[in-house]
Amino acid sequence: MLSEPRVAGPSTALMRKAYARWAPVYDVVYDKLTEPAARAAVRAAVACGPRILEAGVGTGLSLGYYPGGSFVCGVDLSEDMLRRARSKVSRRGLGHVRGLQVMDVCRLGYADSSFDAVVAQFLITLVPDPEAALSEFLRVVRPGGEIVLANHFGQTEGAVARVEEIVAPLCTKIGWSSDFKSTRIEAWARANGVEFIGVHPTFPGGFFKILRMRKRG
């Protein structure tokens, strides 16, 4: 059996530099485009319980989507992004956001089984080692809790796959790699005894998808 192809990710240092450049304009570029997928990811996570970790919280675009009774922690590699997220929390009075910290998602500083769900939006295709990040998400989520990913994942075949090949250079520039398939995450789930719940298309036209996995009890 052929092994799942690995898509190389940027280094941590390069990611920090890129986020520093993007932080001032991130909301303008991504807000409306990503909102439906972000809201769907939040709904899936909240259904698991109130204690949520947002991995790669960025400028905090989705923090206002959580209900008031939630207990949300957010981490990001970029202090520039987090500075804007903290401003949103303060300005909007988002008391359910209990902490925003600079942290590498591949080395989370939380105890085992700390959260009911871990949400990662538009992140997993960007980290240098996606499998290491997924393993950390699995570690900090409780048994029966879920890992919820909102992302663009490339199609493996068909007309959409051919179109993605054509627009791949543009997608790469804005952080959405069509080379990264959801089958890579399915393979990780199988190898780690994680229940793969499924992948559901969302706006726009199924370009973004919500991928859910459950930690076995």
mmCIF file of C-alpha atoms in Angstrom:
data_model
loop_
_atom_site.group_PDB
_atom_site.id
_atom_site.type_symbol
_atom_site.label_atom_id
_atom_site.label_comp_id
_atom_site.label_asym_id
_atom_site.label_seq_id
_atom_site.Cartn_x
_atom_site.Cartn_y
_atom_site.Cartn_z
ATOM 1 C CA MET A 1 0.000 0.000 0.000
ATOM 2 C CA LEU A 2 1.308 3.431 -0.921
ATOM 3 C CA SER A 3 1.863 5.762 1.997
ATOM 4 C CA GLU A 4 -0.063 9.027 2.224
ATOM 5 C CA PRO A 5 1.953 11.799 0.511
ATOM 6 C CA ARG A 6 3.338 14.431 2.816
ATOM 7 C CA VAL A 7 2.927 18.111 2.008
ATOM 8 C CA ALA A 8 5.737 20.199 3.423
ATOM 9 C CA GLY A 9 4.680 23.083 5.618
ATOM 10 C CA PRO A 10 6.434 26.378 6.320
ATOM 11 C CA SER A 11 8.825 26.750 9.215
ATOM 12 C CA THR A 12 7.655 28.299 12.473
ATOM 13 C CA ALA A 13 9.868 31.335 11.890
ATOM 14 C CA LEU A 14 8.385 31.918 8.438
ATOM 15 C CA MET A 15 4.880 31.564 9.835
ATOM 16 C CA ARG A 16 5.536 34.215 12.492
ATOM 17 C CA LYS A 17 6.768 36.645 9.826
ATOM 18 C CA ALA A 18 3.821 35.924 7.564
ATOM 19 C CA TYR A 19 1.303 36.424 10.375
ATOM 20 C CA ALA A 20 2.915 39.722 11.355
ATOM 21 C CA ARG A 21 2.400 40.956 7.787
ATOM 22 C CA TRP A 22 -1.164 39.635 7.541
ATOM 23 C CA ALA A 23 -2.420 40.741 10.972
ATOM 24 C CA PRO A 24 -3.409 44.332 10.019
ATOM 25 C CA VAL A 25 -5.520 43.223 7.020
ATOM 26 C CA TYR A 26 -6.588 39.710 8.031
ATOM 27 C CA ASP A 27 -10.131 40.629 9.097
ATOM 28 C CA VAL A 28 -10.844 42.590 5.934
ATOM 29 C CA VAL A 29 -9.695 39.750 3.672
ATOM 30 C CA TYR A 30 -11.125 36.742 5.495
ATOM 31 C CA ASP A 31 -14.087 37.787 7.659
ATOM 32 C CA LYS A 32 -17.124 37.333 5.394
ATOM 33 C CA LEU A 33 -15.522 34.620 3.281
ATOM 34 C CA THR A 34 -14.811 32.332 6.228
ATOM 35 C CA GLU A 35 -17.727 33.212 8.535
ATOM 36 C CA PRO A 36 -20.119 30.390 7.502
ATOM 37 C CA ALA A 37 -17.444 27.722 7.967
ATOM 38 C CA ALA A 38 -16.301 29.265 11.240
ATOM 39 C CA ARG A 39 -19.846 29.328 12.613
ATOM 40 C CA ALA A 40 -20.367 25.693 11.599
ATOM 41 C CA ALA A 41 -17.137 24.692 13.356
ATOM 42 C CA VAL A 42 -18.161 26.549 16.516
ATOM 43 C CA ARG A 43 -21.593 24.864 16.543
ATOM 44 C CA ALA A 44 -19.988 21.424 16.249
ATOM 45 C CA ALA A 45 -17.545 22.165 19.065
ATOM 46 C CA VAL A 46 -20.111 23.652 21.451
ATOM 47 C CA ALA A 47 -22.289 20.559 21.021
ATOM 48 C CA CYS A 48 -19.521 18.621 22.804
ATOM 49 C CA GLY A 49 -19.521 20.851 25.903
ATOM 50 C CA PRO A 50 -18.569 24.337 27.057
ATOM 51 C CA ARG A 51 -14.786 23.975 27.408
ATOM 52 C CA ILE A 52 -13.270 24.756 24.013
ATOM 53 C CA LEU A 53 -9.729 25.312 22.798
ATOM 54 C CA GLU A 54 -9.338 27.368 19.626
ATOM 55 C CA ALA A 55 -6.008 26.396 18.133
ATOM 56 C CA GLY A 56 -4.753 29.092 15.792
ATOM 57 C CA VAL A 57 -7.277 31.648 17.038
ATOM 58 C CA GLY A 58 -5.674 34.401 14.958
ATOM 59 C CA THR A 59 -7.340 37.791 15.312
ATOM 60 C CA GLY A 60 -10.301 36.186 17.082
ATOM 61 C CA LEU A 61 -12.790 36.415 14.236
ATOM 62 C CA SER A 62 -14.899 33.540 15.597
ATOM 63 C CA LEU A 63 -14.713 34.315 19.326
ATOM 64 C CA GLY A 64 -18.020 36.168 19.210
ATOM 65 C CA TYR A 65 -19.810 33.121 17.770
ATOM 66 C CA TYR A 66 -19.591 31.162 21.038
ATOM 67 C CA PRO A 67 -22.504 31.291 23.504
ATOM 68 C CA GLY A 68 -22.025 33.232 26.707
ATOM 69 C CA GLY A 69 -21.811 30.139 28.902
ATOM 70 C CA SER A 70 -18.760 28.793 27.099
ATOM 71 C CA PHE A 71 -15.222 28.597 28.494
ATOM 72 C CA VAL A 72 -12.995 29.359 25.515
ATOM 73 C CA CYS A 73 -9.204 29.454 25.438
ATOM 74 C CA GLY A 74 -7.347 30.527 22.326
ATOM 75 C CA VAL A 75 -3.742 30.032 21.263
ATOM 76 C CA ASP A 76 -1.776 31.336 18.330
ATOM 77 C CA LEU A 77 1.830 31.533 17.223
ATOM 78 C CA SER A 78 1.557 35.245 16.471
ATOM 79 C CA GLU A 79 1.524 37.935 19.139
ATOM 80 C CA ASP A 80 0.481 40.408 16.413
ATOM 81 C CA MET A 81 -2.668 38.376 15.754
ATOM 82 C CA LEU A 82 -3.404 37.880 19.450
ATOM 83 C CA ARG A 83 -3.112 41.591 20.146
ATOM 84 C CA ARG A 84 -6.059 42.143 17.819
ATOM 85 C CA ALA A 85 -7.967 39.215 19.321
ATOM 86 C CA ARG A 86 -7.552 40.658 22.828
ATOM 87 C CA SER A 87 -8.826 43.999 21.582
ATOM 88 C CA LYS A 88 -11.978 42.309 20.242
ATOM 89 C CA VAL A 89 -12.558 40.510 23.537
ATOM 90 C CA SER A 90 -12.241 43.748 25.498
ATOM 91 C CA ARG A 91 -14.252 45.879 23.085
ATOM 92 C CA ARG A 92 -17.138 43.409 22.780
ATOM 93 C CA GLY A 93 -17.154 42.225 26.387
ATOM 94 C CA LEU A 94 -16.625 38.564 25.484
ATOM 95 C CA GLY A 95 -16.471 37.219 29.025
ATOM 96 C CA HIS A 96 -16.577 33.606 27.860
ATOM 97 C CA VAL A 97 -13.042 33.992 26.460
ATOM 98 C CA ARG A 98 -10.880 32.985 29.410
ATOM 99 C CA GLY A 99 -7.407 33.212 27.933
ATOM 100 C CA LEU A 100 -5.452 34.064 24.769
ATOM 101 C CA GLN A 101 -1.846 32.899 24.721
ATOM 102 C CA VAL A 102 1.111 32.669 22.384
ATOM 103 C CA MET A 103 1.636 28.952 21.902
ATOM 104 C CA ASP A 104 2.851 26.477 19.305
ATOM 105 C CA VAL A 105 -0.029 24.096 18.507
ATOM 106 C CA CYS A 106 2.492 21.275 18.240
ATOM 107 C CA ARG A 107 3.495 21.867 21.888
ATOM 108 C CA LEU A 108 0.385 22.849 23.807
ATOM 109 C CA GLY A 109 0.853 23.895 27.419
ATOM 110 C CA TYR A 110 -2.348 22.297 28.704
ATOM 111 C CA ALA A 111 -2.942 19.178 30.765
ATOM 112 C CA ASP A 112 -4.367 16.012 29.261
ATOM 113 C CA SER A 113 -8.156 15.950 28.732
ATOM 114 C CA SER A 114 -8.568 19.670 29.494
ATOM 115 C CA PHE A 115 -11.217 20.429 26.855
ATOM 116 C CA ASP A 116 -14.511 19.123 25.505
ATOM 117 C CA ALA A 117 -13.438 20.030 21.978
ATOM 118 C CA VAL A 118 -10.519 21.492 20.070
ATOM 119 C CA VAL A 119 -11.297 23.698 17.079
ATOM 120 C CA ALA A 120 -8.709 24.555 14.423
ATOM 121 C CA GLN A 121 -9.889 26.854 11.653
ATOM 122 C CA PHE A 122 -7.856 27.298 8.479
ATOM 123 C CA LEU A 123 -4.767 26.097 10.335
ATOM 124 C CA ILE A 124 -3.946 22.449 9.816
ATOM 125 C CA THR A 125 -2.599 22.831 6.271
ATOM 126 C CA LEU A 126 -0.235 25.589 7.458
ATOM 127 C CA VAL A 127 1.564 24.025 10.420
ATOM 128 C CA PRO A 128 4.996 22.475 9.770
ATOM 129 C CA ASP A 129 3.924 19.108 11.245
ATOM 130 C CA PRO A 130 0.136 18.570 11.000
ATOM 131 C CA GLU A 131 0.283 15.112 12.583
ATOM 132 C CA ALA A 132 2.100 16.476 15.629
ATOM 133 C CA ALA A 133 -0.562 19.170 15.998
ATOM 134 C CA LEU A 134 -3.356 16.602 15.712
ATOM 135 C CA SER A 135 -1.693 14.456 18.368
ATOM 136 C CA GLU A 136 -1.569 17.440 20.713
ATOM 137 C CA PHE A 137 -5.249 18.175 20.030
ATOM 138 C CA LEU A 138 -6.033 14.555 20.855
ATOM 139 C CA ARG A 139 -4.040 14.725 24.073
ATOM 140 C CA VAL A 140 -5.800 17.804 25.463
ATOM 141 C CA VAL A 141 -9.343 16.790 24.491
ATOM 142 C CA ARG A 142 -11.322 14.580 26.886
ATOM 143 C CA PRO A 143 -12.452 11.046 25.990
ATOM 144 C CA GLY A 144 -15.626 11.411 23.968
ATOM 145 C CA GLY A 145 -14.673 14.956 22.950
ATOM 146 C CA GLU A 146 -14.048 16.070 19.408
ATOM 147 C CA ILE A 147 -11.436 17.628 17.164
ATOM 148 C CA VAL A 148 -13.163 19.972 14.710
ATOM 149 C CA LEU A 149 -11.286 21.306 11.693
ATOM 150 C CA ALA A 150 -12.555 23.990 9.318
ATOM 151 C CA ASN A 151 -10.376 24.126 6.251
ATOM 152 C CA HIS A 152 -10.016 23.792 2.524
ATOM 153 C CA PHE A 153 -9.010 20.248 1.648
ATOM 154 C CA GLY A 154 -8.133 19.317 -1.915
ATOM 155 C CA GLN A 155 -10.318 16.891 -3.853
ATOM 156 C CA THR A 156 -8.740 13.583 -4.801
ATOM 157 C CA GLU A 157 -10.471 13.212 -8.185
ATOM 158 C CA GLY A 158 -13.045 14.655 -10.574
ATOM 159 C CA ALA A 159 -13.606 18.036 -12.213
ATOM 160 C CA VAL A 160 -13.130 19.960 -8.944
ATOM 161 C CA ALA A 161 -9.730 18.340 -8.472
ATOM 162 C CA ARG A 162 -8.652 19.490 -11.934
ATOM 163 C CA VAL A 163 -9.775 23.056 -11.249
ATOM 164 C CA GLU A 164 -7.888 23.013 -7.940
ATOM 165 C CA GLU A 165 -4.713 22.024 -9.752
ATOM 166 C CA ILE A 166 -5.066 25.099 -11.960
ATOM 167 C CA VAL A 167 -5.674 27.551 -9.090
ATOM 168 C CA ALA A 168 -3.229 25.870 -6.690
ATOM 169 C CA PRO A 169 -0.564 28.624 -6.972
ATOM 170 C CA LEU A 170 -3.093 31.295 -5.924
ATOM 171 C CA CYS A 171 -4.486 29.164 -3.085
ATOM 172 C CA THR A 172 -0.974 28.572 -1.766
ATOM 173 C CA LYS A 173 -0.326 32.309 -1.568
ATOM 174 C CA ILE A 174 -3.277 32.775 0.792
ATOM 175 C CA GLY A 175 -2.643 29.624 2.821
ATOM 176 C CA TRP A 176 -5.091 27.125 1.292
ATOM 177 C CA SER A 177 -3.204 24.187 -0.147
ATOM 178 C CA SER A 178 -5.146 22.016 -2.589
ATOM 179 C CA ASP A 179 -2.319 19.486 -2.301
ATOM 180 C CA PHE A 180 -3.408 18.692 1.264
ATOM 181 C CA LYS A 181 -6.177 16.059 1.193
ATOM 182 C CA SER A 182 -8.517 15.072 4.004
ATOM 183 C CA THR A 183 -7.367 11.483 3.422
ATOM 184 C CA ARG A 184 -4.118 12.418 5.164
ATOM 185 C CA ILE A 185 -6.079 13.234 8.322
ATOM 186 C CA GLU A 186 -8.174 10.079 7.956
ATOM 187 C CA ALA A 187 -4.926 8.082 7.871
ATOM 188 C CA TRP A 188 -3.761 9.784 11.073
ATOM 189 C CA ALA A 189 -7.108 8.997 12.738
ATOM 190 C CA ARG A 190 -6.868 5.305 11.830
ATOM 191 C CA ALA A 191 -3.301 5.096 13.101
ATOM 192 C CA ASN A 192 -4.254 6.671 16.436
ATOM 193 C CA GLY A 193 -7.543 4.898 17.146
ATOM 194 C CA VAL A 194 -9.581 8.058 16.612
ATOM 195 C CA GLU A 195 -13.154 7.855 15.327
ATOM 196 C CA PHE A 196 -13.387 9.709 12.023
ATOM 197 C CA ILE A 197 -16.903 11.193 11.961
ATOM 198 C CA GLY A 198 -16.795 12.750 8.516
ATOM 199 C CA VAL A 199 -16.205 15.719 6.246
ATOM 200 C CA HIS A 200 -19.051 18.114 5.428
ATOM 201 C CA PRO A 201 -18.879 20.810 2.717
ATOM 202 C CA THR A 202 -19.804 24.387 3.505
ATOM 203 C CA PHE A 203 -19.693 27.862 1.938
ATOM 204 C CA PRO A 204 -18.594 28.847 -0.634
ATOM 205 C CA GLY A 205 -19.820 25.974 -2.813
ATOM 206 C CA GLY A 206 -18.132 23.339 -0.683
ATOM 207 C CA PHE A 207 -14.693 24.945 -0.994
ATOM 208 C CA PHE A 208 -14.381 24.947 2.792
ATOM 209 C CA LYS A 209 -15.172 21.820 4.760
ATOM 210 C CA ILE A 210 -15.858 20.864 8.364
ATOM 211 C CA LEU A 211 -13.976 17.742 9.434
ATOM 212 C CA ARG A 212 -14.868 16.071 12.738
ATOM 213 C CA MET A 213 -13.145 13.350 14.764
ATOM 214 C CA ARG A 214 -14.000 11.905 18.167
ATOM 215 C CA LYS A 215 -11.612 10.696 20.854
ATOM 216 C CA ARG A 216 -12.675 7.263 21.986
ATOM 217 C CA GLY A 217 -13.604 6.785 25.630
#
